[in-house]
XYZ file of C-alpha atoms in Angstrom:
516
model
C 44.680 -3.212 3.328
C 45.739 0.241 3.278
C 46.929 2.852 5.979
C 43.608 4.257 6.485
C 41.068 1.292 6.827
C 42.023 0.314 9.847
C 41.563 -3.467 8.923
C 38.517 -2.955 7.168
C 38.232 -3.773 3.361
C 38.805 -0.677 0.844
C 39.933 -1.808 -2.238
C 36.698 -2.807 -3.609
C 33.237 -1.148 -2.707
C 30.389 -2.731 -0.508
C 27.631 -4.126 -2.234
C 24.728 -1.680 -2.601
C 21.301 -2.649 -0.545
C 18.354 -0.992 1.245
C 17.490 -2.704 4.455
C 13.832 -1.509 5.578
C 14.490 -1.916 9.212
C 16.631 1.049 9.019
C 13.290 3.318 8.279
C 11.841 5.529 10.601
C 8.551 4.144 9.992
C 9.390 0.731 10.759
C 11.839 1.494 14.065
C 8.586 3.335 15.311
C 6.641 0.242 14.776
C 9.225 -1.909 16.423
C 8.865 0.322 19.160
C 5.154 0.625 19.417
C 4.847 -3.349 18.879
C 6.837 -3.807 22.161
C 4.966 -0.827 24.141
C 7.510 1.858 24.091
C 7.014 5.660 22.937
C 7.920 6.128 19.371
C 9.456 9.120 17.661
C 7.367 11.863 16.456
C 7.801 12.076 12.314
C 5.063 14.664 11.164
C 6.515 17.567 11.991
C 10.395 16.562 11.034
C 12.828 14.514 12.057
C 16.848 13.942 12.045
C 18.337 10.922 11.162
C 22.071 9.385 10.541
C 23.341 6.364 9.296
C 26.587 5.101 10.362
C 28.729 3.487 7.740
C 26.285 3.740 4.793
C 28.198 2.134 2.042
C 27.025 3.069 -1.256
C 24.159 4.915 0.458
C 21.313 3.515 -1.127
C 19.124 2.986 2.143
C 19.635 6.879 3.312
C 18.771 7.858 -0.584
C 15.700 5.803 -0.430
C 14.675 7.027 3.064
C 15.168 11.158 2.150
C 13.549 10.801 -1.255
C 10.262 9.240 0.566
C 10.651 11.314 3.897
C 11.079 15.069 2.735
C 10.406 16.015 6.171
C 13.219 14.486 7.897
C 16.842 15.730 7.769
C 19.531 13.106 6.481
C 22.865 12.617 7.314
C 25.184 9.620 6.198
C 28.884 8.935 6.440
C 31.246 6.251 5.331
C 35.028 6.332 5.089
C 35.455 4.650 1.939
C 36.023 8.222 -0.681
C 34.870 5.829 -3.427
C 31.468 4.936 -2.141
C 30.800 8.676 -0.922
C 31.780 9.794 -4.275
C 29.097 7.517 -6.061
C 26.520 8.580 -3.337
C 27.077 12.101 -3.916
C 26.540 11.664 -7.785
C 23.258 10.453 -6.455
C 22.043 13.167 -4.711
C 23.027 15.679 -7.269
C 21.493 13.920 -10.229
C 18.071 13.345 -8.302
C 17.841 16.826 -7.017
C 17.775 15.762 -3.134
C 18.129 18.683 -0.983
C 17.524 16.632 2.500
C 20.273 14.421 2.265
C 23.911 15.009 3.017
C 26.902 12.140 2.593
C 30.288 12.557 4.742
C 33.399 11.190 4.105
C 34.491 10.868 7.694
C 35.677 8.143 10.120
C 33.759 7.048 13.467
C 36.073 9.059 15.464
C 35.576 12.521 13.190
C 31.698 12.110 13.941
C 32.415 11.392 17.796
C 34.956 14.106 18.276
C 32.880 16.813 16.705
C 34.977 17.402 13.686
C 31.991 17.353 11.359
C 30.469 20.816 11.424
C 26.732 21.793 11.856
C 25.556 17.755 12.826
C 22.036 18.388 14.173
C 21.342 15.879 17.443
C 19.726 12.931 16.090
C 16.461 11.264 16.801
C 17.471 7.989 14.517
C 21.101 6.608 14.413
C 21.466 3.387 12.420
C 24.202 0.969 11.260
C 23.557 -1.944 9.335
C 26.537 -4.527 8.927
C 29.165 -2.191 10.884
C 29.338 -3.227 14.505
C 30.556 -6.840 14.266
C 32.984 -5.725 11.402
C 35.187 -2.914 12.912
C 37.753 -2.821 15.891
C 37.211 -1.994 19.583
C 38.443 1.719 18.931
C 35.902 2.371 16.265
C 33.230 0.839 19.014
C 34.130 3.323 21.611
C 33.936 5.931 18.685
C 30.683 5.016 17.967
C 29.377 4.336 21.892
C 30.897 8.237 22.005
C 28.857 9.719 19.119
C 25.598 8.078 20.509
C 26.512 10.040 24.330
C 27.172 13.153 22.123
C 24.383 13.221 19.178
C 21.548 10.898 19.743
C 18.489 12.870 21.558
C 16.483 11.966 24.625
C 14.100 9.174 23.342
C 16.406 8.941 20.208
C 16.425 5.413 18.659
C 19.193 3.361 17.528
C 19.173 0.372 15.037
C 22.525 -2.123 15.098
C 22.876 -5.030 13.287
C 25.574 -7.915 14.009
C 26.915 -11.304 13.681
C 25.318 -12.913 16.639
C 26.587 -15.869 19.254
C 26.401 -18.735 19.632
C 25.005 -19.215 15.967
C 27.779 -17.915 14.057
C 30.249 -19.911 15.852
C 30.443 -21.902 12.952
C 31.595 -19.133 10.763
C 34.595 -18.573 13.241
C 37.041 -21.247 11.589
C 35.859 -20.196 8.085
C 36.815 -16.457 8.366
C 40.125 -17.376 9.958
C 41.038 -19.669 7.320
C 39.977 -16.735 4.312
C 41.781 -13.972 6.791
C 44.968 -16.418 6.899
C 44.714 -17.557 3.426
C 44.255 -13.922 1.608
C 47.632 -13.576 3.049
C 49.254 -15.905 0.590
C 47.363 -14.717 -2.260
C 47.988 -10.978 -3.238
C 45.773 -9.049 -5.304
C 42.346 -7.569 -5.130
C 39.732 -9.076 -2.152
C 36.968 -10.459 -4.326
C 39.520 -12.476 -5.990
C 41.429 -13.653 -2.726
C 38.065 -14.934 -1.505
C 37.588 -16.972 -4.424
C 41.003 -18.771 -4.269
C 39.971 -18.963 -0.418
C 36.828 -20.765 -1.080
C 38.520 -23.065 -3.415
C 41.068 -23.936 -0.425
C 38.425 -24.541 1.948
C 36.534 -26.719 -0.339
C 39.661 -28.887 -1.071
C 40.199 -29.194 3.043
C 36.524 -30.305 3.333
C 37.312 -33.370 0.344
C 40.428 -34.173 1.794
C 38.759 -34.787 5.126
C 39.083 -31.507 7.288
C 36.412 -32.862 9.867
C 35.904 -28.811 11.027
C 34.279 -28.635 7.353
C 33.019 -32.073 7.341
C 29.370 -30.971 8.329
C 29.421 -27.233 7.884
C 26.197 -25.660 6.535
C 28.217 -22.252 6.495
C 30.487 -23.413 3.700
C 27.763 -24.763 1.656
C 25.697 -21.448 2.234
C 29.239 -19.692 0.946
C 29.660 -21.313 -1.956
C 25.954 -20.853 -3.041
C 26.957 -17.090 -2.664
C 29.578 -17.147 -4.473
C 27.886 -18.887 -7.522
C 24.930 -16.535 -7.485
C 26.662 -13.161 -6.616
C 30.557 -13.262 -6.946
C 32.828 -11.981 -3.896
C 31.895 -8.811 -3.297
C 29.916 -9.135 -0.490
C 31.699 -12.159 0.878
C 35.073 -10.034 0.763
C 33.701 -7.501 3.056
C 31.933 -10.074 5.149
C 34.994 -12.274 5.770
C 38.355 -10.693 5.134
C 37.798 -7.955 7.403
C 40.579 -7.660 10.240
C 38.251 -7.320 13.256
C 35.257 -9.473 12.226
C 33.853 -10.472 15.413
C 30.548 -12.210 16.165
C 29.225 -10.798 19.528
C 26.611 -12.038 22.432
C 24.018 -9.680 22.882
C 25.011 -8.786 26.630
C 28.269 -7.438 25.309
C 26.413 -5.140 22.851
C 23.991 -3.815 25.450
C 26.968 -3.197 27.841
C 28.781 -1.193 25.406
C 25.884 0.729 24.597
C 24.859 1.390 28.459
C 27.129 4.286 29.008
C 25.475 5.971 26.170
C 22.049 5.756 28.476
C 20.788 2.939 25.710
C 18.235 0.751 26.765
C 17.297 -2.657 24.121
C 13.617 -2.485 23.308
C 13.022 -4.528 20.640
C 14.037 -6.886 17.749
C 13.909 -5.641 13.830
C 12.743 -9.518 13.282
C 9.405 -8.382 14.193
C 8.434 -11.967 14.742
C 10.811 -12.391 17.470
C 8.824 -10.129 19.670
C 6.048 -12.649 20.103
C 7.065 -15.016 22.841
C 4.811 -17.702 21.683
C 6.008 -17.573 18.138
C 9.631 -17.507 19.409
C 9.848 -20.189 22.465
C 8.171 -23.169 23.674
C 5.962 -22.601 27.027
C 8.986 -24.947 28.927
C 11.808 -22.477 27.447
C 9.921 -19.382 28.433
C 9.302 -20.777 31.900
C 12.930 -21.597 32.084
C 14.071 -17.834 30.765
C 11.624 -16.252 33.616
C 14.386 -17.078 36.255
C 16.806 -14.655 34.127
C 15.385 -11.143 35.483
C 18.430 -9.322 33.977
C 17.433 -8.003 30.660
C 20.866 -8.412 28.550
C 21.386 -12.077 30.073
C 18.335 -13.273 29.396
C 18.171 -12.036 25.764
C 21.355 -13.525 25.496
C 20.665 -16.709 26.797
C 17.296 -17.015 24.401
C 19.508 -16.699 21.242
C 20.694 -20.276 22.703
C 17.351 -21.391 21.343
C 17.466 -19.378 17.855
C 18.997 -20.408 14.596
C 19.936 -16.423 13.899
C 23.218 -15.879 12.590
C 22.129 -11.584 12.781
C 20.440 -9.859 15.026
C 18.887 -6.870 14.590
C 18.163 -4.417 17.513
C 16.367 -1.628 18.375
C 17.804 0.433 21.624
C 16.263 3.637 22.814
C 18.313 6.577 25.146
C 15.899 6.991 27.557
C 13.022 3.992 26.572
C 9.593 5.080 27.880
C 7.091 2.446 28.404
C 3.629 3.563 27.528
C 0.530 2.367 29.272
C -1.555 -0.473 27.555
C -4.716 2.195 26.759
C -1.996 4.584 24.806
C -0.521 1.583 22.993
C -3.924 0.723 21.587
C -4.580 4.185 20.920
C -1.544 4.509 18.853
C -2.234 0.808 17.342
C -5.643 2.358 16.232
C -4.452 4.961 14.578
C -1.682 3.128 12.779
C -2.383 2.554 8.759
C -1.129 -0.551 7.134
C -0.486 -1.302 3.075
C -0.242 -4.456 1.414
C 2.902 -4.939 -0.119
C 2.133 -7.872 -1.924
C -0.454 -8.920 -4.754
C -3.326 -10.223 -3.227
C -2.759 -13.496 -4.996
C 0.722 -13.729 -3.298
C -0.939 -13.038 -0.040
C -0.502 -16.054 2.498
C -1.678 -17.575 5.985
C 1.291 -19.947 6.104
C 3.789 -17.958 7.937
C 7.753 -18.710 8.802
C 8.175 -17.858 12.557
C 11.022 -18.248 14.751
C 9.920 -21.553 15.643
C 8.691 -22.688 12.447
C 6.160 -22.797 9.923
C 2.695 -21.738 11.487
C -0.679 -21.255 9.873
C -2.620 -18.240 11.097
C -6.644 -17.884 11.161
C -7.856 -18.374 7.590
C -10.915 -16.422 8.216
C -9.734 -13.583 9.922
C -6.737 -13.117 7.817
C -8.291 -13.300 4.172
C -10.698 -10.669 5.450
C -7.766 -8.739 6.134
C -5.979 -9.203 3.024
C -9.082 -8.443 1.100
C -9.625 -5.060 2.750
C -6.008 -4.432 2.067
C -6.432 -5.248 -1.407
C -8.235 -1.814 -1.935
C -6.047 0.031 -0.256
C -4.034 1.400 2.963
C -6.927 1.099 5.862
C -6.186 1.657 9.928
C -5.893 -1.007 12.422
C -9.506 0.226 13.788
C -11.138 -0.097 10.208
C -9.747 -3.421 10.294
C -11.134 -4.552 13.793
C -14.533 -4.033 12.450
C -14.290 -6.897 9.386
C -16.893 -9.189 10.398
C -14.307 -12.142 11.226
C -13.362 -9.779 14.086
C -16.224 -10.689 15.861
C -16.228 -14.209 15.528
C -12.515 -14.468 16.887
C -12.269 -11.896 19.357
C -8.675 -13.112 20.677
C -7.209 -11.669 17.059
C -5.464 -8.317 18.432
C -4.112 -5.120 16.530
C -1.028 -6.055 17.980
C -1.108 -9.238 16.560
C -2.333 -8.778 13.165
C -0.057 -5.840 12.666
C 3.146 -7.637 13.951
C 2.318 -10.849 12.012
C 1.587 -9.049 8.610
C 4.546 -6.677 8.761
C 6.478 -9.325 10.312
C 6.196 -11.694 7.305
C 6.685 -9.257 4.728
C 3.027 -9.166 3.609
C 2.159 -5.386 4.768
C 3.819 -2.340 5.783
C 3.111 0.616 8.193
C 1.936 3.538 6.417
C 3.956 6.935 6.685
C 2.963 9.736 8.400
C 1.115 12.211 6.167
C 4.212 15.047 5.893
C 3.496 18.847 5.737
C 4.179 19.924 2.418
C 5.201 18.698 -1.135
C 7.743 15.879 -1.691
C 11.159 17.993 -2.327
C 11.871 15.492 -5.090
C 9.449 13.467 -7.652
C 9.613 9.819 -6.536
C 8.611 8.935 -9.884
C 11.850 10.876 -11.432
C 13.982 9.387 -8.555
C 12.953 5.764 -9.364
C 13.489 6.463 -13.013
C 16.909 7.688 -12.552
C 17.696 4.579 -10.078
C 16.531 2.206 -12.832
C 18.166 3.539 -15.639
C 21.368 3.928 -14.362
C 20.848 0.109 -12.809
C 20.232 -0.779 -16.466
C 23.347 1.501 -17.996
C 25.890 0.917 -15.430
C 25.445 -1.965 -12.630
C 22.253 -4.707 -12.382
C 22.964 -4.443 -8.644
C 22.632 -0.539 -8.276
C 19.272 -0.832 -6.679
C 17.917 -3.798 -5.103
C 14.816 -1.852 -4.231
C 12.772 1.088 -5.164
C 11.004 3.915 -3.362
C 7.781 3.860 -2.173
C 6.405 6.989 -0.678
C 3.330 5.752 1.169
C 5.333 3.917 3.130
C 8.476 5.940 3.877
C 10.606 3.506 2.474
C 11.214 1.464 -0.091
C 10.352 -2.433 -1.427
C 12.631 -4.891 -2.639
C 12.298 -5.599 -6.215
C 14.314 -8.025 -8.488
C 16.574 -7.519 -11.432
C 14.004 -8.137 -13.948
C 11.252 -6.341 -12.308
C 14.081 -3.064 -12.191
C 14.071 -3.340 -15.607
C 9.963 -3.870 -16.112
C 9.879 -0.774 -14.138
C 11.716 1.267 -16.195
C 10.026 0.175 -19.520
C 6.760 1.260 -17.543
C 8.329 4.886 -16.632
C 9.083 5.097 -20.522
C 5.884 3.948 -21.693
C 6.962 0.574 -23.313
C 3.640 -1.108 -21.645
C 1.574 -0.082 -24.808
C 3.389 -2.360 -26.711
C 4.026 -5.775 -24.687
C 6.251 -7.239 -28.040
C 8.767 -4.295 -27.943
C 8.373 -4.340 -24.050
C 9.905 -7.971 -24.406
C 12.513 -7.014 -26.422
C 13.547 -4.348 -24.589
C 13.809 -6.755 -21.331
C 16.042 -9.041 -23.527
C 18.294 -7.118 -24.913
C 18.865 -5.491 -21.564
C 20.148 -8.877 -20.242
C 22.002 -9.728 -23.636
C 23.772 -6.373 -23.788
C 25.020 -7.136 -20.297
C 26.266 -10.750 -21.124
C 23.763 -12.250 -18.402
C 21.434 -14.914 -18.950
C 17.966 -15.299 -17.203
C 17.344 -18.522 -15.343
C 14.308 -21.389 -15.394
C 13.986 -23.896 -12.904
C 17.884 -23.020 -11.709
C 19.378 -23.289 -15.302
C 20.292 -20.628 -17.870
C 17.859 -20.123 -20.612
C 19.324 -20.667 -24.213
C 18.857 -19.037 -27.652
C 17.180 -15.414 -27.679
C 13.817 -17.150 -28.830
C 13.489 -18.798 -25.662
C 14.477 -16.135 -23.979
C 12.065 -13.749 -25.304
C 9.439 -16.270 -25.147
C 10.106 -16.274 -21.062
C 10.338 -12.620 -20.870
C 6.827 -12.328 -22.603
C 5.224 -14.702 -19.812
C 7.122 -12.816 -17.033
C 6.073 -9.586 -18.450
C 2.303 -10.325 -18.614
C 2.564 -11.675 -14.878
C 4.357 -8.553 -13.898
C 2.193 -5.891 -15.573
C -0.790 -7.897 -14.276
C 0.126 -8.286 -10.209
C 2.721 -5.557 -9.837
C 1.701 -2.379 -11.673
C -1.022 -1.718 -9.866
C 0.553 -2.606 -6.590
C 3.321 0.084 -7.297
C 1.119 2.139 -8.544
C -1.105 2.030 -5.221
C 2.365 2.592 -2.987
C 2.820 5.784 -4.951
C 6.190 5.014 -6.895
C 5.304 6.080 -10.264
């Protein structure tokens, strides 16, 4: 730890990642789904990300929302330097990165900060000390507009309780092993395994330890160091976060884990009846967490939350457009809800899938499908919420006036080229302007997308060689059935098969979403 990091990991950068829950269009949908007034996006909006890491989320959002003014901050100069480079090279003019502390932001030390419509923080609030938590609340009091939306994720209690002894062991063991944080995690994880194998009952049936071992094997120690070695790692109850935010006049309105907003998909009738006895919202929401297996809460708060009438909610839903984000062959009526697997009405949803396969549709158009007349209980809120909540559809962004300030094709080409030459983890998502957001991509899909941008899809053989050479040059191995593929010939054969599949199923989807 250094003197300026306030107990937060600073010797290695945070893992880059895009989190769609931070997109304005997604936050607006969560508000609307729960009957609250969303923020108007068409004429412009202001957006701030606190603790942006390497800045991938803000980069993607700025590229796909030219009408927005974006600010993002992080205290780590290495991460801001990397993010600034991306802004310069992609010619984004609506995004500013700030190397600053939460206190700098809260005390007005950053010049020309506007009042914000949206403030988001992912992977921040559980990992900082009380002074920084207070600085965030002070910042929200000072800079969040009336009606402004806040997104905050945090490790939630009581489900994260099993992680407490692990985190303490990791933190204490790191003191014994000077060196880089990711290497400290490796040694601590090995020691935790030895403790378990020698009879430490705390770890005897600790599923979180098993998960950490798998994470280490697949991703290394970069993420785990940031998650478990911070001095102020603290899982939180929802009630405590709600009470922290109350002085900034913030009220909880929704979960960005969208299916949690449907009571019937979250609780049994008996559980709902019991919780109906609890009338104080933050206590009821906290008690609900005793039923759910959820390590991370993703909460939406609003400053001056305004309930809307059912008629206005229906009007806004009728105007809402949604787009498919999966190939038609992958669309499924089997959905994982907070209560487990459910099967939605096949006749209704298959007609919706077919309609969306032809392009985005408004909810009013979808409600005219023949199956809707046979199943009048299917509502716009249910269909949109389940499709978006199950990651099969996404709200379409409001049409912004004027032209994109940056070519999204050029932006995505830049990101995938850097991913190939510099860092295979640099971009886990690509910008999709139709959505005002981005969609996740695998490492293989990133390389395939780059090849399409460079016209390689005209020669499948050369394209497959390009993909395999990229992996081989990086010293990485393709995996099949959980095992590395051995030999160039076998790797080329596997790449050719996967390439044919991706060009058939994903290329047209990427084109429809405006990604190139």
